[in-house]
Amino acid sequence: MPEKVKIIAPAGEDSMQMPAVALRGLVVFPNNVVHFEVGRAKSIAAINWAMEHSAPVFLVAQKDINVEDPGAKDLYTYGVVAEIKQFLRVDEENINVLAEGKFRAKMEFLEKTDGMLMADIRTANITLPHDDQQDQVTAYVRRIKEEFHRYMTLGQRVSKETVFTVLSNDDGRFISEYVPSNVLFRYQDKQTILEAPDLVSRLETLLRIFIKENNVLELEREIQDKTNEVMEKEQRDYFLREEMGVILDELGEGDDIRSDAIAYKKKIDSLPLEEDVAAKLNKEADRLFKMNNMNQEATVIRAYLDTCLDLPWGVYTTDCLDLKKAQRQLDKDHYGLEKVKERILEILAVRKTAGEVKGQIICLVGPPGVGKTSIAQSIAKCMNRKYVRMSLGGVRDEAEIRGHRRTYIGALPGRLIAAITQAKSSNPLILLDEIDKMASDFRGDPAAALLEALDPEQNKTFKDHFLDIPYDLSQVLFVTTANNLDTIPKPLLDRMDVIELGSYTRVEKLQIARRHLVPKQLEKTGLKGQVKLPVSVLEAVIDGYTSEAGVRNLERTVAKLLRKCARRLEEQEIPEPLTLTPEDVSQLLGPRRRKPAYLSRNDQVGVANGLAWTSVGGEVLPIEVLVLQDGSGKIELTGSLGEVMKESAKLAVSYARFHAGEYGIDASILKTADIHIHAPEGAVPKDGPSAGITLTTALISALSGNPVNSKIAMTGEITLHGEVLPIGGLREKAMAAYREGMRTVLIPRDNESDLYDVDAVVKDKVEFIPVERLDQVLNYTLVCAKQAQVSAKQKKAE
């Protein structure tokens, strides 16, 4: 603490410097004892300093209670110098303080020093009344007491001690300080009273605020009385109806179909329905009115009317399009997925700026377990919309979407109408989960039935077969999820705004496990605070026991590990907390389940590392080529290769024959030797043109005897003349290369723009080299490519 600080003013001076405490929602008056809680570090430091030095503190209210780190502009000018009587630490962050206000003071300067607020203050005692003002003071005191009595009669709780003190004291200064301290005024009003320059104006301000407060309380009581009257009437009507029902039951007339029909018509009239819809429902209610209790059709009509009237006609939730709130919600629920979050925020921004945007259907596409369903829930939360999930996996009946016609026994509305009824809102967020898993058969095509529901030009008058009346779905926000776009019909896919979710990186999986999966499983297993999983343990689990694009299997493995820990704690009575090590993981979970991927890790002849896309992420796909002498020029292709990949292999052979001389290859070998091309993991089907440059590289290497650089992976389609064409799935393939430790990846030149979608951590660790022709590929991949070309040219010259 600086030596210049003065805690007590010398005789004859009224200015001093002392620690200041900013109060939220609390105004302290002189000569009053208050309890308050302090939790901010600067305030705690000021209290501790004052107690250590037996010094007073300056208690001042802040203008906005939401400001966490207030400065001079955030505080009122007037406060109270107080003496700390006692303080008690409640927990690690908060302390309870008992303080007594001594006198009013005005803050002239505020500075932040040594982790607390220091204020230069000047005594600001209130101006006392002159002799000719005493009668005025007495009148104000009497009126304030009258308002105090009125305040109590309005039901406000005041302690007996406070009542006795106020009513038995006539001192104007005491009343002006004691009453506002013990009455529930707004802190802004209390501050206004405190800042009054003289006693008369303070009493006048207190009386004015007291009258206003009592008037508000009287209005509240009137409103409460009216509400009670309405409630009593409703309860009376309810009991009368119950008694009437009992009487009708005794008379055998309890199931009065006519009274039901009348009730239906009243409800129809009370709903905001279109004229044609109301006419149809009233027609059904009239039919019900004319039927007798024994008619089976009455049950069908009742079920129909109940279904129609249970729909939330005209009920909408108000959208919250706060982008900052949406950002916080998405960051809280999901780690990573930055590009996905950016797309979602862009969609919300457009809805905010353009007002009502109809026909926007979001399709989240990605491998299993990457958070598609949970992202939809987060969108619903941040937009303040009701959330309903519809699983479409395995749905093959059109009636599941559009409902059954009422001519069938047991007919029901479709899933869309059922979802609207469940949401109790006409503008919910409906998640159409696994939309790529729908099928069709003789009962119809559910994908075709969805076309009307997802078409912004038609869904305003969507007709369910069961309802047979139009219902407005244009305000519904549809979000669909899929693992693969290939199985979604093109007309349906054309109505969607596709957002792709890629595989998680190892770093993302680690952070997701730390922030979400581990706390969730610790809570579920009851081991919170008893077991600790360091980063090294989570890395061991990710690397040795999971192999997936998402994190579902990782969560199951963490749960299994914690169950093993729970058993160990119970059986061996290990002292808590139990901190696991990577060695403990193998003891609890057994040997590593994930075997190292097969790929070329050393420079070899005839083996090149390619990259492949799968529905669960990317994979490194090695290609092996073996040249067998004394053959017949036959080409053998193995490894479950598809037709397109076989054609790529034939292109590679043709290219090798034409350019054999450039790489020192005897062209006659291709006529007499057999060539065997193999892709390992033969049980896994493989197809696609993107292995073209890998096949060519491995073949040229095998024929020339030149090894391939094992730290380079590649992907690209080839033409007969050696051009390299673009491919798909670059993000997933790049992730696979990064995961397997590749240093360089060769990609087609036309895919260079796709690097924008590749994660930053991958681009930092892997060098991506765009290529246009096969000779560029071979120059990069073959260890001695340039020397081979020079030797070939020399032989040709000789």
PDB file of C-alpha atoms in Angstrom, residues 137-293:
ATOM      1  CA  VAL A 137     -39.619  18.840   9.770  1.00  0.00           C
ATOM      2  CA  THR A 138     -42.234  17.761  12.335  1.00  0.00           C
ATOM      3  CA  ALA A 139     -44.944  17.708   9.650  1.00  0.00           C
ATOM      4  CA  TYR A 140     -42.803  15.597   7.328  1.00  0.00           C
ATOM      5  CA  VAL A 141     -42.013  13.137  10.141  1.00  0.00           C
ATOM      6  CA  ARG A 142     -45.729  12.692  10.939  1.00  0.00           C
ATOM      7  CA  ARG A 143     -46.631  12.135   7.294  1.00  0.00           C
ATOM      8  CA  ILE A 144     -43.786   9.624   6.888  1.00  0.00           C
ATOM      9  CA  LYS A 145     -45.078   7.709   9.932  1.00  0.00           C
ATOM     10  CA  GLU A 146     -48.563   7.676   8.410  1.00  0.00           C
ATOM     11  CA  GLU A 147     -47.188   6.276   5.166  1.00  0.00           C
ATOM     12  CA  PHE A 148     -45.168   3.746   7.159  1.00  0.00           C
ATOM     13  CA  HIS A 149     -48.375   2.596   8.862  1.00  0.00           C
ATOM     14  CA  ARG A 150     -50.083   2.412   5.450  1.00  0.00           C
ATOM     15  CA  TYR A 151     -47.114   0.400   4.160  1.00  0.00           C
ATOM     16  CA  MET A 152     -47.653  -2.187   6.909  1.00  0.00           C
ATOM     17  CA  THR A 153     -51.401  -2.415   6.276  1.00  0.00           C
ATOM     18  CA  LEU A 154     -50.689  -3.296   2.645  1.00  0.00           C
ATOM     19  CA  GLY A 155     -49.192  -6.575   3.784  1.00  0.00           C
ATOM     20  CA  GLN A 156     -45.507  -5.724   3.829  1.00  0.00           C
ATOM     21  CA  ARG A 157     -43.577  -7.575   6.493  1.00  0.00           C
ATOM     22  CA  VAL A 158     -41.743  -5.395   8.989  1.00  0.00           C
ATOM     23  CA  SER A 159     -40.199  -6.599  12.246  1.00  0.00           C
ATOM     24  CA  LYS A 160     -41.756  -5.531  15.528  1.00  0.00           C
ATOM     25  CA  GLU A 161     -38.503  -3.891  16.544  1.00  0.00           C
ATOM     26  CA  THR A 162     -38.495  -1.748  13.386  1.00  0.00           C
ATOM     27  CA  VAL A 163     -42.133  -0.750  13.883  1.00  0.00           C
ATOM     28  CA  PHE A 164     -41.522   0.255  17.511  1.00  0.00           C
ATOM     29  CA  THR A 165     -38.363   2.207  16.623  1.00  0.00           C
ATOM     30  CA  VAL A 166     -40.059   4.199  13.859  1.00  0.00           C
ATOM     31  CA  LEU A 167     -43.274   4.975  15.713  1.00  0.00           C
ATOM     32  CA  SER A 168     -41.540   5.902  18.973  1.00  0.00           C
ATOM     33  CA  ASN A 169     -38.979   8.277  17.494  1.00  0.00           C
ATOM     34  CA  ASP A 170     -39.650  11.850  16.326  1.00  0.00           C
ATOM     35  CA  ASP A 171     -36.113  12.844  15.384  1.00  0.00           C
ATOM     36  CA  GLY A 172     -36.171  13.937  11.743  1.00  0.00           C
ATOM     37  CA  ARG A 173     -32.562  13.022  10.971  1.00  0.00           C
ATOM     38  CA  PHE A 174     -32.954   9.572  12.533  1.00  0.00           C
ATOM     39  CA  ILE A 175     -36.191   8.920  10.602  1.00  0.00           C
ATOM     40  CA  SER A 176     -34.576  10.027   7.307  1.00  0.00           C
ATOM     41  CA  GLU A 177     -31.814   7.427   7.752  1.00  0.00           C
ATOM     42  CA  TYR A 178     -33.546   4.581   9.580  1.00  0.00           C
ATOM     43  CA  VAL A 179     -36.732   4.265   7.478  1.00  0.00           C
ATOM     44  CA  PRO A 180     -35.110   3.887   4.023  1.00  0.00           C
ATOM     45  CA  SER A 181     -32.637   1.419   5.518  1.00  0.00           C
ATOM     46  CA  ASN A 182     -35.456  -0.873   6.688  1.00  0.00           C
ATOM     47  CA  VAL A 183     -38.037  -0.481   3.909  1.00  0.00           C
ATOM     48  CA  LEU A 184     -37.845  -2.273   0.537  1.00  0.00           C
ATOM     49  CA  PHE A 185     -37.324   0.695  -1.752  1.00  0.00           C
ATOM     50  CA  ARG A 186     -35.446   0.439  -5.045  1.00  0.00           C
ATOM     51  CA  TYR A 187     -31.748   1.107  -4.510  1.00  0.00           C
ATOM     52  CA  GLN A 188     -31.939   4.025  -6.993  1.00  0.00           C
ATOM     53  CA  ASP A 189     -34.606   5.646  -4.778  1.00  0.00           C
ATOM     54  CA  LYS A 190     -32.516   5.071  -1.662  1.00  0.00           C
ATOM     55  CA  GLN A 191     -29.545   6.707  -3.365  1.00  0.00           C
ATOM     56  CA  THR A 192     -31.703   9.723  -4.218  1.00  0.00           C
ATOM     57  CA  ILE A 193     -32.635  10.021  -0.531  1.00  0.00           C
ATOM     58  CA  LEU A 194     -28.995   9.711   0.549  1.00  0.00           C
ATOM     59  CA  GLU A 195     -27.847  12.434  -1.849  1.00  0.00           C
ATOM     60  CA  ALA A 196     -30.364  15.039  -0.619  1.00  0.00           C
ATOM     61  CA  PRO A 197     -28.281  18.072   0.520  1.00  0.00           C
ATOM     62  CA  ASP A 198     -30.295  19.006   3.618  1.00  0.00           C
ATOM     63  CA  LEU A 199     -32.646  17.365   6.078  1.00  0.00           C
ATOM     64  CA  VAL A 200     -35.822  19.045   4.805  1.00  0.00           C
ATOM     65  CA  SER A 201     -35.258  18.009   1.191  1.00  0.00           C
ATOM     66  CA  ARG A 202     -34.298  14.492   2.341  1.00  0.00           C
ATOM     67  CA  LEU A 203     -37.547  14.129   4.312  1.00  0.00           C
ATOM     68  CA  GLU A 204     -39.483  15.529   1.360  1.00  0.00           C
ATOM     69  CA  THR A 205     -37.819  13.026  -1.021  1.00  0.00           C
ATOM     70  CA  LEU A 206     -38.450  10.156   1.401  1.00  0.00           C
ATOM     71  CA  LEU A 207     -42.137  11.069   1.716  1.00  0.00           C
ATOM     72  CA  ARG A 208     -42.589  11.359  -2.058  1.00  0.00           C
ATOM     73  CA  ILE A 209     -40.973   7.963  -2.695  1.00  0.00           C
ATOM     74  CA  PHE A 210     -42.945   6.403   0.172  1.00  0.00           C
ATOM     75  CA  ILE A 211     -46.252   7.632  -1.268  1.00  0.00           C
ATOM     76  CA  LYS A 212     -45.342   6.351  -4.734  1.00  0.00           C
ATOM     77  CA  GLU A 213     -44.353   2.949  -3.341  1.00  0.00           C
ATOM     78  CA  ASN A 214     -47.589   2.631  -1.378  1.00  0.00           C
ATOM     79  CA  ASN A 215     -49.652   3.570  -4.434  1.00  0.00           C
ATOM     80  CA  VAL A 216     -47.954   0.804  -6.414  1.00  0.00           C
ATOM     81  CA  LEU A 217     -48.604  -1.673  -3.599  1.00  0.00           C
ATOM     82  CA  GLU A 218     -52.289  -0.712  -3.580  1.00  0.00           C
ATOM     83  CA  LEU A 219     -52.512  -1.348  -7.318  1.00  0.00           C
ATOM     84  CA  GLU A 220     -50.848  -4.732  -6.844  1.00  0.00           C
ATOM     85  CA  ARG A 221     -53.390  -5.599  -4.149  1.00  0.00           C
ATOM     86  CA  GLU A 222     -56.291  -4.598  -6.418  1.00  0.00           C
ATOM     87  CA  ILE A 223     -54.920  -6.754  -9.228  1.00  0.00           C
ATOM     88  CA  GLN A 224     -54.465  -9.665  -6.820  1.00  0.00           C
ATOM     89  CA  ASP A 225     -58.027  -9.279  -5.530  1.00  0.00           C
ATOM     90  CA  LYS A 226     -59.418  -9.311  -9.072  1.00  0.00           C
ATOM     91  CA  THR A 227     -57.341 -12.375  -9.912  1.00  0.00           C
ATOM     92  CA  ASN A 228     -58.619 -14.148  -6.806  1.00  0.00           C
ATOM     93  CA  GLU A 229     -62.216 -13.338  -7.763  1.00  0.00           C
ATOM     94  CA  VAL A 230     -61.709 -14.859 -11.208  1.00  0.00           C
ATOM     95  CA  MET A 231     -60.059 -17.925  -9.701  1.00  0.00           C
ATOM     96  CA  GLU A 232     -62.895 -18.359  -7.212  1.00  0.00           C
ATOM     97  CA  LYS A 233     -65.463 -18.138 -10.022  1.00  0.00           C
ATOM     98  CA  GLU A 234     -63.601 -20.714 -12.097  1.00  0.00           C
ATOM     99  CA  GLN A 235     -63.349 -23.043  -9.095  1.00  0.00           C
ATOM    100  CA  ARG A 236     -67.063 -22.580  -8.399  1.00  0.00           C
ATOM    101  CA  ASP A 237     -67.945 -23.411 -12.017  1.00  0.00           C
ATOM    102  CA  TYR A 238     -65.665 -26.432 -11.892  1.00  0.00           C
ATOM    103  CA  PHE A 239     -67.327 -27.853  -8.773  1.00  0.00           C
ATOM    104  CA  LEU A 240     -70.790 -27.228 -10.259  1.00  0.00           C
ATOM    105  CA  ARG A 241     -69.817 -29.112 -13.422  1.00  0.00           C
ATOM    106  CA  GLU A 242     -68.466 -31.993 -11.364  1.00  0.00           C
ATOM    107  CA  GLU A 243     -71.681 -32.179  -9.368  1.00  0.00           C
ATOM    108  CA  MET A 244     -73.736 -32.078 -12.562  1.00  0.00           C
ATOM    109  CA  GLY A 245     -71.630 -34.908 -13.951  1.00  0.00           C
ATOM    110  CA  VAL A 246     -72.293 -37.017 -10.870  1.00  0.00           C
ATOM    111  CA  ILE A 247     -76.056 -36.317 -11.158  1.00  0.00           C
ATOM    112  CA  LEU A 248     -76.067 -37.293 -14.847  1.00  0.00           C
ATOM    113  CA  ASP A 249     -74.179 -40.501 -14.027  1.00  0.00           C
ATOM    114  CA  GLU A 250     -76.813 -41.402 -11.418  1.00  0.00           C
ATOM    115  CA  LEU A 251     -79.544 -40.792 -14.013  1.00  0.00           C
ATOM    116  CA  GLY A 252     -77.743 -42.888 -16.631  1.00  0.00           C
ATOM    117  CA  GLU A 253     -77.171 -39.891 -18.861  1.00  0.00           C
ATOM    118  CA  GLY A 254     -73.505 -39.220 -18.094  1.00  0.00           C
ATOM    119  CA  ASP A 255     -72.204 -39.682 -21.621  1.00  0.00           C
ATOM    120  CA  ASP A 256     -74.171 -36.875 -23.165  1.00  0.00           C
ATOM    121  CA  ILE A 257     -73.050 -36.759 -26.785  1.00  0.00           C
ATOM    122  CA  ARG A 258     -74.889 -33.509 -27.446  1.00  0.00           C
ATOM    123  CA  SER A 259     -73.053 -31.663 -24.664  1.00  0.00           C
ATOM    124  CA  ASP A 260     -69.779 -32.918 -26.144  1.00  0.00           C
ATOM    125  CA  ALA A 261     -70.763 -31.605 -29.555  1.00  0.00           C
ATOM    126  CA  ILE A 262     -71.630 -28.213 -28.065  1.00  0.00           C
ATOM    127  CA  ALA A 263     -68.272 -28.112 -26.259  1.00  0.00           C
ATOM    128  CA  TYR A 264     -66.465 -28.915 -29.512  1.00  0.00           C
ATOM    129  CA  LYS A 265     -68.280 -26.088 -31.326  1.00  0.00           C
ATOM    130  CA  LYS A 266     -67.352 -23.618 -28.571  1.00  0.00           C
ATOM    131  CA  LYS A 267     -63.711 -24.606 -28.824  1.00  0.00           C
ATOM    132  CA  ILE A 268     -63.808 -24.330 -32.633  1.00  0.00           C
ATOM    133  CA  ASP A 269     -65.222 -20.794 -32.358  1.00  0.00           C
ATOM    134  CA  SER A 270     -62.508 -19.797 -29.869  1.00  0.00           C
ATOM    135  CA  LEU A 271     -59.604 -20.837 -32.143  1.00  0.00           C
ATOM    136  CA  PRO A 272     -58.124 -18.573 -34.884  1.00  0.00           C
ATOM    137  CA  LEU A 273     -59.090 -20.886 -37.766  1.00  0.00           C
ATOM    138  CA  GLU A 274     -59.495 -20.216 -41.463  1.00  0.00           C
ATOM    139  CA  GLU A 275     -63.107 -19.993 -42.589  1.00  0.00           C
ATOM    140  CA  ASP A 276     -63.066 -23.252 -44.578  1.00  0.00           C
ATOM    141  CA  VAL A 277     -61.297 -25.138 -41.757  1.00  0.00           C
ATOM    142  CA  ALA A 278     -63.802 -23.906 -39.155  1.00  0.00           C
ATOM    143  CA  ALA A 279     -66.698 -24.842 -41.481  1.00  0.00           C
ATOM    144  CA  LYS A 280     -65.430 -28.401 -41.895  1.00  0.00           C
ATOM    145  CA  LEU A 281     -64.875 -28.903 -38.152  1.00  0.00           C
ATOM    146  CA  ASN A 282     -68.297 -27.425 -37.338  1.00  0.00           C
ATOM    147  CA  LYS A 283     -69.839 -29.802 -39.856  1.00  0.00           C
ATOM    148  CA  GLU A 284     -68.258 -32.760 -38.047  1.00  0.00           C
ATOM    149  CA  ALA A 285     -69.479 -31.398 -34.694  1.00  0.00           C
ATOM    150  CA  ASP A 286     -73.010 -31.071 -36.117  1.00  0.00           C
ATOM    151  CA  ARG A 287     -72.857 -34.702 -37.274  1.00  0.00           C
ATOM    152  CA  LEU A 288     -71.821 -35.714 -33.778  1.00  0.00           C
ATOM    153  CA  PHE A 289     -74.719 -33.742 -32.280  1.00  0.00           C
ATOM    154  CA  LYS A 290     -77.250 -35.752 -34.320  1.00  0.00           C
ATOM    155  CA  MET A 291     -75.850 -39.167 -33.351  1.00  0.00           C
ATOM    156  CA  ASN A 292     -76.826 -41.360 -30.425  1.00  0.00           C
ATOM    157  CA  ASN A 293     -74.449 -42.843 -27.894  1.00  0.00           C
TER     158      ASN A 293
END
